[in-house]
């Protein structure tokens, strides 16, 4: 069966997400890189959001799959570059080689998306993704140069880095409702990640944000922001019924597993 003849249905279930993950894995598989650096992590939450966005689009299954896979390759490239340490100080030869390979891997994954987009000849999407990458890198430089004045600044910038690629695709597809849902869901995922860092006592907020650790309590601020975002995403899912059923089911299930959401529902109830 040729690639163009493959049929994927994105209107329900796990199987489609698993299929897409396998497609992405097949694209990023590289024997030498996989041997020397950790395999890239596929952000399943963003993959689900992308699948939901193009679910009802008037395009072939081939184009739908290409849109999702290429965008996820860009996300993987950005995530891979972010794992590269900023400083070379005190690094041995092996660590320096690993660092260089991570940079090359990120560039390799970036190059793959141009190759895939050439198959669908979508110059507009290429420009849209390139603009998003530029914006994300600008926000990363704000962190690098410690251009942060408050805890809220930090959260805002981190959220932009996490969400921009997905929300720009939503804009490209004129999916206004899905853009709002994607903004809230990526914010929730980012806040949960920051909360986990605090709970695990990991190095707190790199890039000069340490001065905000105890004034006020970041844990309390994160809890408040989580509850606000959970309220908003719940409202968006109830208000906008045009989204695929599997998206609401997935988000409802994920929220139900969070103690923050259980507490929030009890307080609201």
Coordinates of C-alpha atoms in Angstrom, one line a residue:
X1 CA 0.0 0.0 0.0
X2 CA 1.4 3.4 -1.0
X3 CA 1.6 6.2 1.6
X4 CA -1.0 8.2 -0.2
X5 CA -3.3 5.3 -0.2
X6 CA -3.1 4.9 3.6
X7 CA -6.3 5.7 5.4
X8 CA -6.3 7.1 8.9
X9 CA -9.4 8.2 10.8
X10 CA -8.8 10.9 13.3
X11 CA -12.3 11.1 14.7
X12 CA -11.9 8.7 17.5
X13 CA -9.6 6.7 19.6
X14 CA -6.4 5.6 20.7
X15 CA -5.5 3.6 17.7
X16 CA -5.2 6.7 15.6
X17 CA -2.9 8.3 18.1
X18 CA -0.8 5.2 18.3
X19 CA -0.6 5.1 14.5
X20 CA 0.5 8.7 14.4
X21 CA 3.1 8.0 17.1
X22 CA 4.5 5.1 15.1
X23 CA 4.7 7.3 12.0
X24 CA 6.6 10.0 13.9
X25 CA 8.9 7.4 15.4
X26 CA 9.7 6.0 12.0
X27 CA 10.7 9.5 10.8
X28 CA 13.0 10.3 13.7
X29 CA 14.6 6.9 13.9
X30 CA 18.4 7.3 13.4
X31 CA 20.6 4.5 14.4
X32 CA 23.7 6.6 15.3
X33 CA 21.8 9.3 17.2
X34 CA 19.6 6.8 19.0
X35 CA 22.7 5.0 20.2
X36 CA 24.4 8.1 21.7
X37 CA 21.6 10.3 22.9
X38 CA 18.2 9.6 24.6
X39 CA 15.4 9.0 22.2
X40 CA 13.1 12.0 21.7
X41 CA 9.9 12.2 23.7
X42 CA 6.8 12.6 21.6
X43 CA 4.4 15.0 23.4
X44 CA 1.2 13.0 23.3
X45 CA -0.9 15.9 24.6
X46 CA 0.1 18.1 21.7
X47 CA -0.3 15.2 19.3
X48 CA -3.9 14.8 20.5
X49 CA -4.6 18.5 20.1
X50 CA -3.3 18.6 16.6
X51 CA -5.4 15.5 15.7
X52 CA -8.5 17.2 17.1
X53 CA -7.8 20.4 15.1
X54 CA -7.7 18.8 11.7
X55 CA -10.3 16.2 12.4
X56 CA -13.0 17.9 10.4
X57 CA -10.9 19.6 7.9
X58 CA -11.7 19.2 4.2
X59 CA -8.5 17.5 3.2
X60 CA -7.3 14.0 2.4
X61 CA -6.1 11.6 5.1
X62 CA -2.6 11.9 3.6
X63 CA -2.6 15.7 4.1
X64 CA -4.0 15.4 7.6
X65 CA -1.3 13.0 8.6
X66 CA 1.4 15.1 7.0
X67 CA 0.2 18.2 8.8
X68 CA 0.3 16.4 12.2
X69 CA 3.6 14.6 11.7
X70 CA 5.5 17.6 10.3
X71 CA 4.3 19.9 13.2
X72 CA 5.3 17.3 15.7
X73 CA 8.7 17.0 14.1
X74 CA 9.2 20.7 14.6
X75 CA 8.1 20.3 18.2
X76 CA 10.6 17.5 18.8
X77 CA 13.4 19.6 17.2
X78 CA 12.6 22.5 19.6
X79 CA 12.4 20.2 22.6
X80 CA 15.7 18.5 21.6
X81 CA 17.5 21.8 21.3
X82 CA 16.1 22.8 24.7
X83 CA 17.9 19.8 26.4
X84 CA 21.3 21.1 25.3
X85 CA 23.2 22.6 28.3
X86 CA 23.9 26.3 28.1
X87 CA 27.4 26.1 29.5
X88 CA 30.5 24.0 28.5
X89 CA 32.1 24.6 31.9
X90 CA 33.5 21.4 33.5
X91 CA 32.2 19.1 30.7
X92 CA 34.3 16.1 29.8
X93 CA 34.9 15.0 26.2
X94 CA 32.0 12.5 26.2
X95 CA 29.5 15.1 27.5
X96 CA 30.6 17.6 24.9
X97 CA 30.1 15.1 22.2
X98 CA 26.6 14.3 23.5
X99 CA 25.8 18.0 23.6
X100 CA 26.9 18.4 20.0
X101 CA 24.9 15.4 18.9
X102 CA 21.8 16.9 20.6
X103 CA 22.2 20.1 18.5
X104 CA 22.7 18.0 15.3
X105 CA 19.7 15.9 16.2
X106 CA 17.5 19.0 16.6
X107 CA 18.7 20.3 13.3
X108 CA 18.1 16.9 11.7
X109 CA 14.5 16.7 13.0
X110 CA 13.9 20.3 11.7
X111 CA 15.1 19.3 8.3
X112 CA 12.7 16.4 8.1
X113 CA 9.7 18.6 8.3
X114 CA 10.7 20.6 5.2
X115 CA 11.1 17.3 3.4
X116 CA 7.6 16.1 4.4
X117 CA 6.0 19.4 3.6
X118 CA 7.5 19.3 0.2
X119 CA 5.2 16.3 -0.4
X120 CA 2.1 18.4 0.1
X121 CA 3.6 21.5 -1.4
X122 CA 2.2 23.7 1.3
X123 CA 4.4 26.8 1.3
X124 CA 1.9 28.8 3.5
X125 CA 2.1 26.2 6.3
X126 CA 5.9 26.2 6.1
X127 CA 6.0 30.0 6.5
X128 CA 3.5 29.7 9.4
X129 CA 5.6 27.1 11.3
X130 CA 8.8 29.1 10.6
X131 CA 7.3 32.2 12.1
X132 CA 6.2 30.2 15.2
X133 CA 9.8 28.9 15.5
X134 CA 11.2 32.4 15.4
X135 CA 8.8 33.6 18.1
X136 CA 9.6 30.6 20.3
X137 CA 13.3 31.2 20.0
X138 CA 12.8 34.9 20.9
X139 CA 11.0 33.8 24.1
X140 CA 13.7 31.4 24.9
X141 CA 16.3 34.2 24.6
X142 CA 14.3 36.2 27.2
X143 CA 14.8 33.3 29.6
X144 CA 18.5 32.9 28.6
X145 CA 19.2 36.6 29.2
X146 CA 17.0 36.6 32.4
X147 CA 14.6 39.2 31.1
X148 CA 12.0 38.3 33.7
X149 CA 10.5 40.7 36.2
X150 CA 8.1 38.5 38.1
X151 CA 6.8 35.0 38.6
X152 CA 3.9 35.8 36.2
X153 CA 6.5 36.8 33.6
X154 CA 8.1 33.5 33.9
X155 CA 4.9 31.5 33.6
X156 CA 3.8 33.7 30.6
X157 CA 7.1 33.1 28.8
X158 CA 7.2 29.4 29.6
X159 CA 3.6 29.0 28.4
X160 CA 4.4 30.8 25.1
X161 CA 7.3 28.5 24.5
X162 CA 5.1 25.4 25.1
X163 CA 2.0 26.6 23.2
X164 CA 3.0 28.8 20.3
X165 CA 3.6 26.1 17.7
X166 CA 0.2 24.4 18.4
X167 CA -1.8 27.7 18.6
X168 CA -0.2 29.0 15.4
X169 CA -1.3 25.9 13.5
X170 CA -4.8 26.5 14.9
X171 CA -4.7 30.0 13.5
X172 CA -3.5 28.7 10.2
X173 CA -6.5 26.3 10.1
X174 CA -8.9 29.0 11.3
X175 CA -9.8 26.9 14.3
X176 CA -10.5 29.7 16.8
X177 CA -12.3 27.5 19.4
X178 CA -9.6 24.9 19.3
X179 CA -6.9 27.5 19.7
X180 CA -8.5 28.6 23.0
X181 CA -8.7 25.0 24.2
X182 CA -5.1 24.4 23.1
X183 CA -3.9 27.4 25.0
X184 CA -5.6 26.3 28.2
X185 CA -4.6 22.6 27.9
X186 CA -0.9 23.4 27.2
X187 CA -1.0 25.8 30.2
X188 CA -2.3 23.1 32.5
X189 CA 0.3 20.7 31.3
X190 CA 3.1 23.2 31.8
X191 CA 1.9 24.1 35.3
X192 CA 1.6 20.5 36.3
X193 CA 5.2 20.1 35.1
X194 CA 6.4 23.0 37.2
X195 CA 4.4 21.7 40.2
X196 CA 6.2 18.3 39.8
X197 CA 9.6 20.1 39.8
X198 CA 8.7 21.7 43.2
X199 CA 7.4 18.5 44.7
X200 CA 10.6 16.6 43.6
X201 CA 12.7 19.5 44.8
X202 CA 14.4 19.8 41.5
X203 CA 16.4 23.0 40.6
X204 CA 13.8 25.6 40.7
X205 CA 13.1 27.9 37.7
X206 CA 16.4 28.2 35.9
X207 CA 17.4 31.3 34.0
X208 CA 17.4 33.7 37.0
X209 CA 14.0 33.1 38.4
X210 CA 15.2 31.8 41.7
X211 CA 14.5 35.2 43.4
X212 CA 10.8 34.5 43.1
X213 CA 10.9 31.1 44.8
X214 CA 9.5 32.3 48.2
X215 CA 7.9 35.7 47.5
X216 CA 5.2 34.8 47.1
X217 CA 5.0 31.0 47.3
X218 CA 5.2 29.6 43.8
X219 CA 3.4 26.4 44.9
X220 CA 0.4 28.5 45.9
X221 CA 0.5 30.6 42.7
X222 CA 0.7 27.4 40.6
X223 CA -2.3 25.9 42.4
X224 CA -4.3 29.1 41.8
X225 CA -3.4 29.2 38.2
X226 CA -4.2 25.5 37.7
X227 CA -7.7 25.9 39.2
X228 CA -8.4 29.0 37.0
X229 CA -7.2 27.2 33.9
X230 CA -9.2 24.0 34.7
X231 CA -12.3 26.2 35.1
X232 CA -11.7 27.8 31.7
X233 CA -10.9 24.6 29.8
X234 CA -14.0 23.0 31.2
X235 CA -16.1 25.9 30.1
X236 CA -14.6 25.9 26.7
X237 CA -15.3 22.2 26.2
X238 CA -18.9 22.7 27.3
X239 CA -19.5 25.8 25.2
X240 CA -17.8 24.7 22.0
X241 CA -19.4 21.4 20.9
X242 CA -17.8 21.3 17.5
X243 CA -14.6 19.6 18.8
X244 CA -14.2 15.9 18.4
X245 CA -15.8 13.8 21.1
X246 CA -12.5 12.0 21.8
X247 CA -10.8 15.3 22.8
X248 CA -13.4 16.0 25.5
X249 CA -13.3 12.4 26.7
X250 CA -9.5 12.6 26.9
X251 CA -9.4 15.9 28.8
X252 CA -12.1 14.9 31.2
X253 CA -10.3 11.7 32.0
X254 CA -7.0 13.5 32.5
X255 CA -8.5 16.1 34.7
X256 CA -10.3 13.5 36.8
X257 CA -6.9 12.0 37.6
X258 CA -5.5 15.3 39.0
X259 CA -6.0 16.0 42.7
X260 CA -6.2 19.7 41.9
X261 CA -9.2 19.1 39.8
X262 CA -10.9 16.8 42.3
X263 CA -10.4 19.5 45.0
X264 CA -11.6 22.2 42.7
X265 CA -14.8 20.3 41.8
X266 CA -15.5 19.6 45.5
X267 CA -15.1 23.4 46.2
X268 CA -17.4 24.3 43.3
X269 CA -19.9 21.5 44.1

